[in-house]
Amino acid sequence: MNFAERMARLGTESAFEVLARAKGLERQGKEIIHLEIGEPDFDTPVHILVGAAVHAAWVKHDVAQCGYCQSGQIMSATAFLKSLPRGKQPTAADIDAAMAGNICRCGTYARIRAAVADAAKALA
Ligand code: FES
């Protein structure tokens, strides 16, 4: 495929498709020089997994009201859940202690507690 054809396909060819084709060529004994940054077969970083669980739980429990405190609440929840040993389910007191640095003038504390507990279950 020439350069012009390659440029025309740009955006329709996913990185995974390119990687799969490169792996196929390697299996045929061809040498492939990888220029990507980092290892393409890495596990999803833990902060991404925890952040996704927190996000899903926040939506499920409809936590936010005015939203003013929410970025801090979500950052604290994510840091707390990242710090938990894998599989440990926090108590309500654990969650309250971890989230104590955040004030919510709308009083969403019960929903925050439920969302953090739910995210912990999802991550177990
Ligand atoms: S959602 Fe309004 S201050 Fe927390």
mmCIF file with all atom_site columns, C-alpha atoms and ligand atoms in Angstrom:
data_model
loop_
_atom_site.group_PDB
_atom_site.id
_atom_site.type_symbol
_atom_site.label_atom_id
_atom_site.label_alt_id
_atom_site.label_comp_id
_atom_site.label_asym_id
_atom_site.label_entity_id
_atom_site.label_seq_id
_atom_site.pdbx_PDB_ins_code
_atom_site.Cartn_x
_atom_site.Cartn_y
_atom_site.Cartn_z
_atom_site.occupancy
_atom_site.B_iso_or_equiv
_atom_site.pdbx_formal_charge
_atom_site.auth_seq_id
_atom_site.auth_comp_id
_atom_site.auth_asym_id
_atom_site.auth_atom_id
_atom_site.pdbx_PDB_model_num
ATOM   1   C  CA  . MET A 1 1   ? 0.000   0.000   0.000  1.00 0.00 ? 1   MET A CA  1
ATOM   2   C  CA  . ASN A 1 2   ? 1.484   3.347   -0.970 1.00 0.00 ? 2   ASN A CA  1
ATOM   3   C  CA  . PHE A 1 3   ? 1.580   6.411   1.238  1.00 0.00 ? 3   PHE A CA  1
ATOM   4   C  CA  . ALA A 1 4   ? -1.445  8.105   -0.375 1.00 0.00 ? 4   ALA A CA  1
ATOM   5   C  CA  . GLU A 1 5   ? -3.596  4.988   0.116  1.00 0.00 ? 5   GLU A CA  1
ATOM   6   C  CA  . ARG A 1 6   ? -2.363  4.717   3.670  1.00 0.00 ? 6   ARG A CA  1
ATOM   7   C  CA  . MET A 1 7   ? -3.267  8.344   4.399  1.00 0.00 ? 7   MET A CA  1
ATOM   8   C  CA  . ALA A 1 8   ? -6.723  7.829   2.850  1.00 0.00 ? 8   ALA A CA  1
ATOM   9   C  CA  . ARG A 1 9   ? -7.378  5.008   5.332  1.00 0.00 ? 9   ARG A CA  1
ATOM   10  C  CA  . LEU A 1 10  ? -6.164  7.008   8.300  1.00 0.00 ? 10  LEU A CA  1
ATOM   11  C  CA  . GLY A 1 11  ? -8.817  7.032   10.955 1.00 0.00 ? 11  GLY A CA  1
ATOM   12  C  CA  . THR A 1 12  ? -10.485 3.848   9.728  1.00 0.00 ? 12  THR A CA  1
ATOM   13  C  CA  . GLU A 1 13  ? -7.715  1.587   10.950 1.00 0.00 ? 13  GLU A CA  1
ATOM   14  C  CA  . SER A 1 14  ? -7.614  1.117   14.704 1.00 0.00 ? 14  SER A CA  1
ATOM   15  C  CA  . ALA A 1 15  ? -4.418  0.740   16.682 1.00 0.00 ? 15  ALA A CA  1
ATOM   16  C  CA  . PHE A 1 16  ? -5.533  -2.780  17.555 1.00 0.00 ? 16  PHE A CA  1
ATOM   17  C  CA  . GLU A 1 17  ? -5.905  -3.662  13.893 1.00 0.00 ? 17  GLU A CA  1
ATOM   18  C  CA  . VAL A 1 18  ? -2.387  -2.420  13.204 1.00 0.00 ? 18  VAL A CA  1
ATOM   19  C  CA  . LEU A 1 19  ? -1.048  -4.292  16.224 1.00 0.00 ? 19  LEU A CA  1
ATOM   20  C  CA  . ALA A 1 20  ? -2.806  -7.515  15.179 1.00 0.00 ? 20  ALA A CA  1
ATOM   21  C  CA  . ARG A 1 21  ? -1.330  -7.281  11.688 1.00 0.00 ? 21  ARG A CA  1
ATOM   22  C  CA  . ALA A 1 22  ? 2.139   -6.567  13.118 1.00 0.00 ? 22  ALA A CA  1
ATOM   23  C  CA  . LYS A 1 23  ? 1.870   -9.594  15.426 1.00 0.00 ? 23  LYS A CA  1
ATOM   24  C  CA  . GLY A 1 24  ? 0.850   -11.718 12.412 1.00 0.00 ? 24  GLY A CA  1
ATOM   25  C  CA  . LEU A 1 25  ? 3.907   -10.576 10.482 1.00 0.00 ? 25  LEU A CA  1
ATOM   26  C  CA  . GLU A 1 26  ? 6.115   -11.338 13.506 1.00 0.00 ? 26  GLU A CA  1
ATOM   27  C  CA  . ARG A 1 27  ? 4.689   -14.869 13.615 1.00 0.00 ? 27  ARG A CA  1
ATOM   28  C  CA  . GLN A 1 28  ? 5.772   -15.222 9.972  1.00 0.00 ? 28  GLN A CA  1
ATOM   29  C  CA  . GLY A 1 29  ? 9.307   -14.395 11.063 1.00 0.00 ? 29  GLY A CA  1
ATOM   30  C  CA  . LYS A 1 30  ? 9.327   -10.780 9.881  1.00 0.00 ? 30  LYS A CA  1
ATOM   31  C  CA  . GLU A 1 31  ? 11.081  -8.275  12.080 1.00 0.00 ? 31  GLU A CA  1
ATOM   32  C  CA  . ILE A 1 32  ? 8.796   -5.486  13.305 1.00 0.00 ? 32  ILE A CA  1
ATOM   33  C  CA  . ILE A 1 33  ? 10.266  -2.436  14.954 1.00 0.00 ? 33  ILE A CA  1
ATOM   34  C  CA  . HIS A 1 34  ? 7.789   -1.083  17.493 1.00 0.00 ? 34  HIS A CA  1
ATOM   35  C  CA  . LEU A 1 35  ? 7.803   2.685   17.876 1.00 0.00 ? 35  LEU A CA  1
ATOM   36  C  CA  . GLU A 1 36  ? 4.833   2.988   20.214 1.00 0.00 ? 36  GLU A CA  1
ATOM   37  C  CA  . ILE A 1 37  ? 5.307   4.493   23.634 1.00 0.00 ? 37  ILE A CA  1
ATOM   38  C  CA  . GLY A 1 38  ? 4.976   1.860   26.306 1.00 0.00 ? 38  GLY A CA  1
ATOM   39  C  CA  . GLU A 1 39  ? 3.924   -1.739  26.098 1.00 0.00 ? 39  GLU A CA  1
ATOM   40  C  CA  . PRO A 1 40  ? 0.693   -2.304  24.154 1.00 0.00 ? 40  PRO A CA  1
ATOM   41  C  CA  . ASP A 1 41  ? -0.220  -5.417  26.155 1.00 0.00 ? 41  ASP A CA  1
ATOM   42  C  CA  . PHE A 1 42  ? -0.251  -3.666  29.543 1.00 0.00 ? 42  PHE A CA  1
ATOM   43  C  CA  . ASP A 1 43  ? -3.073  -4.113  32.045 1.00 0.00 ? 43  ASP A CA  1
ATOM   44  C  CA  . THR A 1 44  ? -5.478  -1.229  32.440 1.00 0.00 ? 44  THR A CA  1
ATOM   45  C  CA  . PRO A 1 45  ? -3.956  1.086   35.065 1.00 0.00 ? 45  PRO A CA  1
ATOM   46  C  CA  . VAL A 1 46  ? -5.660  0.817   38.452 1.00 0.00 ? 46  VAL A CA  1
ATOM   47  C  CA  . HIS A 1 47  ? -6.630  4.496   38.566 1.00 0.00 ? 47  HIS A CA  1
ATOM   48  C  CA  . ILE A 1 48  ? -8.598  4.011   35.335 1.00 0.00 ? 48  ILE A CA  1
ATOM   49  C  CA  . LEU A 1 49  ? -10.428 0.969   36.732 1.00 0.00 ? 49  LEU A CA  1
ATOM   50  C  CA  . VAL A 1 50  ? -11.195 2.684   40.032 1.00 0.00 ? 50  VAL A CA  1
ATOM   51  C  CA  . GLY A 1 51  ? -12.209 5.922   38.338 1.00 0.00 ? 51  GLY A CA  1
ATOM   52  C  CA  . ALA A 1 52  ? -14.587 4.055   36.027 1.00 0.00 ? 52  ALA A CA  1
ATOM   53  C  CA  . ALA A 1 53  ? -16.165 2.224   38.997 1.00 0.00 ? 53  ALA A CA  1
ATOM   54  C  CA  . VAL A 1 54  ? -16.565 5.495   40.903 1.00 0.00 ? 54  VAL A CA  1
ATOM   55  C  CA  . HIS A 1 55  ? -18.066 7.201   37.865 1.00 0.00 ? 55  HIS A CA  1
ATOM   56  C  CA  . ALA A 1 56  ? -20.569 4.376   37.308 1.00 0.00 ? 56  ALA A CA  1
ATOM   57  C  CA  . ALA A 1 57  ? -21.551 4.361   40.998 1.00 0.00 ? 57  ALA A CA  1
ATOM   58  C  CA  . TRP A 1 58  ? -21.946 8.163   41.033 1.00 0.00 ? 58  TRP A CA  1
ATOM   59  C  CA  . VAL A 1 59  ? -24.319 7.962   38.076 1.00 0.00 ? 59  VAL A CA  1
ATOM   60  C  CA  . LYS A 1 60  ? -26.211 4.962   39.502 1.00 0.00 ? 60  LYS A CA  1
ATOM   61  C  CA  . HIS A 1 61  ? -26.816 6.737   42.822 1.00 0.00 ? 61  HIS A CA  1
ATOM   62  C  CA  . ASP A 1 62  ? -27.452 10.108  41.180 1.00 0.00 ? 62  ASP A CA  1
ATOM   63  C  CA  . VAL A 1 63  ? -25.049 11.615  43.726 1.00 0.00 ? 63  VAL A CA  1
ATOM   64  C  CA  . ALA A 1 64  ? -24.517 15.136  42.459 1.00 0.00 ? 64  ALA A CA  1
ATOM   65  C  CA  . GLN A 1 65  ? -26.919 17.949  43.192 1.00 0.00 ? 65  GLN A CA  1
ATOM   66  C  CA  . CYS A 1 66  ? -25.409 21.381  42.503 1.00 0.00 ? 66  CYS A CA  1
ATOM   67  C  CA  . GLY A 1 67  ? -22.072 19.729  41.666 1.00 0.00 ? 67  GLY A CA  1
ATOM   68  C  CA  . TYR A 1 68  ? -19.910 22.255  43.508 1.00 0.00 ? 68  TYR A CA  1
ATOM   69  C  CA  . CYS A 1 69  ? -18.185 19.688  45.745 1.00 0.00 ? 69  CYS A CA  1
ATOM   70  C  CA  . GLN A 1 70  ? -18.258 16.760  43.361 1.00 0.00 ? 70  GLN A CA  1
ATOM   71  C  CA  . SER A 1 71  ? -14.788 16.918  41.829 1.00 0.00 ? 71  SER A CA  1
ATOM   72  C  CA  . GLY A 1 72  ? -13.265 16.801  45.324 1.00 0.00 ? 72  GLY A CA  1
ATOM   73  C  CA  . GLN A 1 73  ? -15.644 14.056  46.425 1.00 0.00 ? 73  GLN A CA  1
ATOM   74  C  CA  . ILE A 1 74  ? -14.792 11.933  43.398 1.00 0.00 ? 74  ILE A CA  1
ATOM   75  C  CA  . MET A 1 75  ? -11.051 12.492  43.822 1.00 0.00 ? 75  MET A CA  1
ATOM   76  C  CA  . SER A 1 76  ? -11.271 11.473  47.496 1.00 0.00 ? 76  SER A CA  1
ATOM   77  C  CA  . ALA A 1 77  ? -13.408 8.433   46.704 1.00 0.00 ? 77  ALA A CA  1
ATOM   78  C  CA  . THR A 1 78  ? -11.010 7.311   43.985 1.00 0.00 ? 78  THR A CA  1
ATOM   79  C  CA  . ALA A 1 79  ? -7.932  7.775   46.200 1.00 0.00 ? 79  ALA A CA  1
ATOM   80  C  CA  . PHE A 1 80  ? -9.654  5.940   49.056 1.00 0.00 ? 80  PHE A CA  1
ATOM   81  C  CA  . LEU A 1 81  ? -10.694 2.992   46.892 1.00 0.00 ? 81  LEU A CA  1
ATOM   82  C  CA  . LYS A 1 82  ? -7.224  2.795   45.330 1.00 0.00 ? 82  LYS A CA  1
ATOM   83  C  CA  . SER A 1 83  ? -5.732  2.557   48.815 1.00 0.00 ? 83  SER A CA  1
ATOM   84  C  CA  . LEU A 1 84  ? -7.949  -0.360  49.888 1.00 0.00 ? 84  LEU A CA  1
ATOM   85  C  CA  . PRO A 1 85  ? -6.497  -3.853  49.774 1.00 0.00 ? 85  PRO A CA  1
ATOM   86  C  CA  . ARG A 1 86  ? -8.050  -5.732  46.846 1.00 0.00 ? 86  ARG A CA  1
ATOM   87  C  CA  . GLY A 1 87  ? -11.375 -7.279  47.839 1.00 0.00 ? 87  GLY A CA  1
ATOM   88  C  CA  . LYS A 1 88  ? -11.728 -5.374  51.139 1.00 0.00 ? 88  LYS A CA  1
ATOM   89  C  CA  . GLN A 1 89  ? -15.192 -3.904  51.596 1.00 0.00 ? 89  GLN A CA  1
ATOM   90  C  CA  . PRO A 1 90  ? -15.126 -0.658  53.547 1.00 0.00 ? 90  PRO A CA  1
ATOM   91  C  CA  . THR A 1 91  ? -17.550 -0.040  56.389 1.00 0.00 ? 91  THR A CA  1
ATOM   92  C  CA  . ALA A 1 92  ? -19.711 3.070   56.492 1.00 0.00 ? 92  ALA A CA  1
ATOM   93  C  CA  . ALA A 1 93  ? -17.321 4.435   59.144 1.00 0.00 ? 93  ALA A CA  1
ATOM   94  C  CA  . ASP A 1 94  ? -14.320 3.778   56.840 1.00 0.00 ? 94  ASP A CA  1
ATOM   95  C  CA  . ILE A 1 95  ? -16.044 5.666   54.031 1.00 0.00 ? 95  ILE A CA  1
ATOM   96  C  CA  . ASP A 1 96  ? -17.065 8.556   56.276 1.00 0.00 ? 96  ASP A CA  1
ATOM   97  C  CA  . ALA A 1 97  ? -13.489 8.862   57.596 1.00 0.00 ? 97  ALA A CA  1
ATOM   98  C  CA  . ALA A 1 98  ? -12.039 8.803   54.083 1.00 0.00 ? 98  ALA A CA  1
ATOM   99  C  CA  . MET A 1 99  ? -14.493 11.393  52.808 1.00 0.00 ? 99  MET A CA  1
ATOM   100 C  CA  . ALA A 1 100 ? -14.344 13.646  55.888 1.00 0.00 ? 100 ALA A CA  1
ATOM   101 C  CA  . GLY A 1 101 ? -12.249 16.318  54.180 1.00 0.00 ? 101 GLY A CA  1
ATOM   102 C  CA  . ASN A 1 102 ? -15.055 17.222  51.795 1.00 0.00 ? 102 ASN A CA  1
ATOM   103 C  CA  . ILE A 1 103 ? -18.025 19.374  52.681 1.00 0.00 ? 103 ILE A CA  1
ATOM   104 C  CA  . CYS A 1 104 ? -21.218 19.092  50.647 1.00 0.00 ? 104 CYS A CA  1
ATOM   105 C  CA  . ARG A 1 105 ? -23.630 21.932  51.259 1.00 0.00 ? 105 ARG A CA  1
ATOM   106 C  CA  . CYS A 1 106 ? -26.315 19.989  49.406 1.00 0.00 ? 106 CYS A CA  1
ATOM   107 C  CA  . GLY A 1 107 ? -26.029 17.122  51.894 1.00 0.00 ? 107 GLY A CA  1
ATOM   108 C  CA  . THR A 1 108 ? -25.401 14.259  49.480 1.00 0.00 ? 108 THR A CA  1
ATOM   109 C  CA  . TYR A 1 109 ? -23.485 12.275  52.098 1.00 0.00 ? 109 TYR A CA  1
ATOM   110 C  CA  . ALA A 1 110 ? -25.806 9.254   52.155 1.00 0.00 ? 110 ALA A CA  1
ATOM   111 C  CA  . ARG A 1 111 ? -25.646 8.909   48.381 1.00 0.00 ? 111 ARG A CA  1
ATOM   112 C  CA  . ILE A 1 112 ? -21.869 9.400   48.410 1.00 0.00 ? 112 ILE A CA  1
ATOM   113 C  CA  . ARG A 1 113 ? -21.531 6.645   51.033 1.00 0.00 ? 113 ARG A CA  1
ATOM   114 C  CA  . ALA A 1 114 ? -23.741 4.314   48.967 1.00 0.00 ? 114 ALA A CA  1
ATOM   115 C  CA  . ALA A 1 115 ? -21.821 5.095   45.774 1.00 0.00 ? 115 ALA A CA  1
ATOM   116 C  CA  . VAL A 1 116 ? -18.420 4.475   47.373 1.00 0.00 ? 116 VAL A CA  1
ATOM   117 C  CA  . ALA A 1 117 ? -19.648 1.171   48.863 1.00 0.00 ? 117 ALA A CA  1
ATOM   118 C  CA  . ASP A 1 118 ? -21.055 0.178   45.465 1.00 0.00 ? 118 ASP A CA  1
ATOM   119 C  CA  . ALA A 1 119 ? -17.823 1.066   43.685 1.00 0.00 ? 119 ALA A CA  1
ATOM   120 C  CA  . ALA A 1 120 ? -15.883 -1.021  46.245 1.00 0.00 ? 120 ALA A CA  1
ATOM   121 C  CA  . LYS A 1 121 ? -18.155 -3.996  45.516 1.00 0.00 ? 121 LYS A CA  1
ATOM   122 C  CA  . ALA A 1 122 ? -17.673 -3.530  41.785 1.00 0.00 ? 122 ALA A CA  1
ATOM   123 C  CA  . LEU A 1 123 ? -13.891 -3.549  42.245 1.00 0.00 ? 123 LEU A CA  1
ATOM   124 C  CA  . ALA A 1 124 ? -13.801 -6.661  44.500 1.00 0.00 ? 124 ALA A CA  1
HETATM 125 S  S1  . FES B 2 .   ? -23.507 18.535  45.462 1.00 0.00 ? 1   FES B S1  1
HETATM 126 FE FE1 . FES B 2 .   ? -23.802 20.620  46.005 1.00 0.00 ? 1   FES B FE1 1
HETATM 127 S  S2  . FES B 2 .   ? -22.201 20.985  47.416 1.00 0.00 ? 1   FES B S2  1
HETATM 128 FE FE2 . FES B 2 .   ? -22.133 18.871  47.076 1.00 0.00 ? 1   FES B FE2 1
#
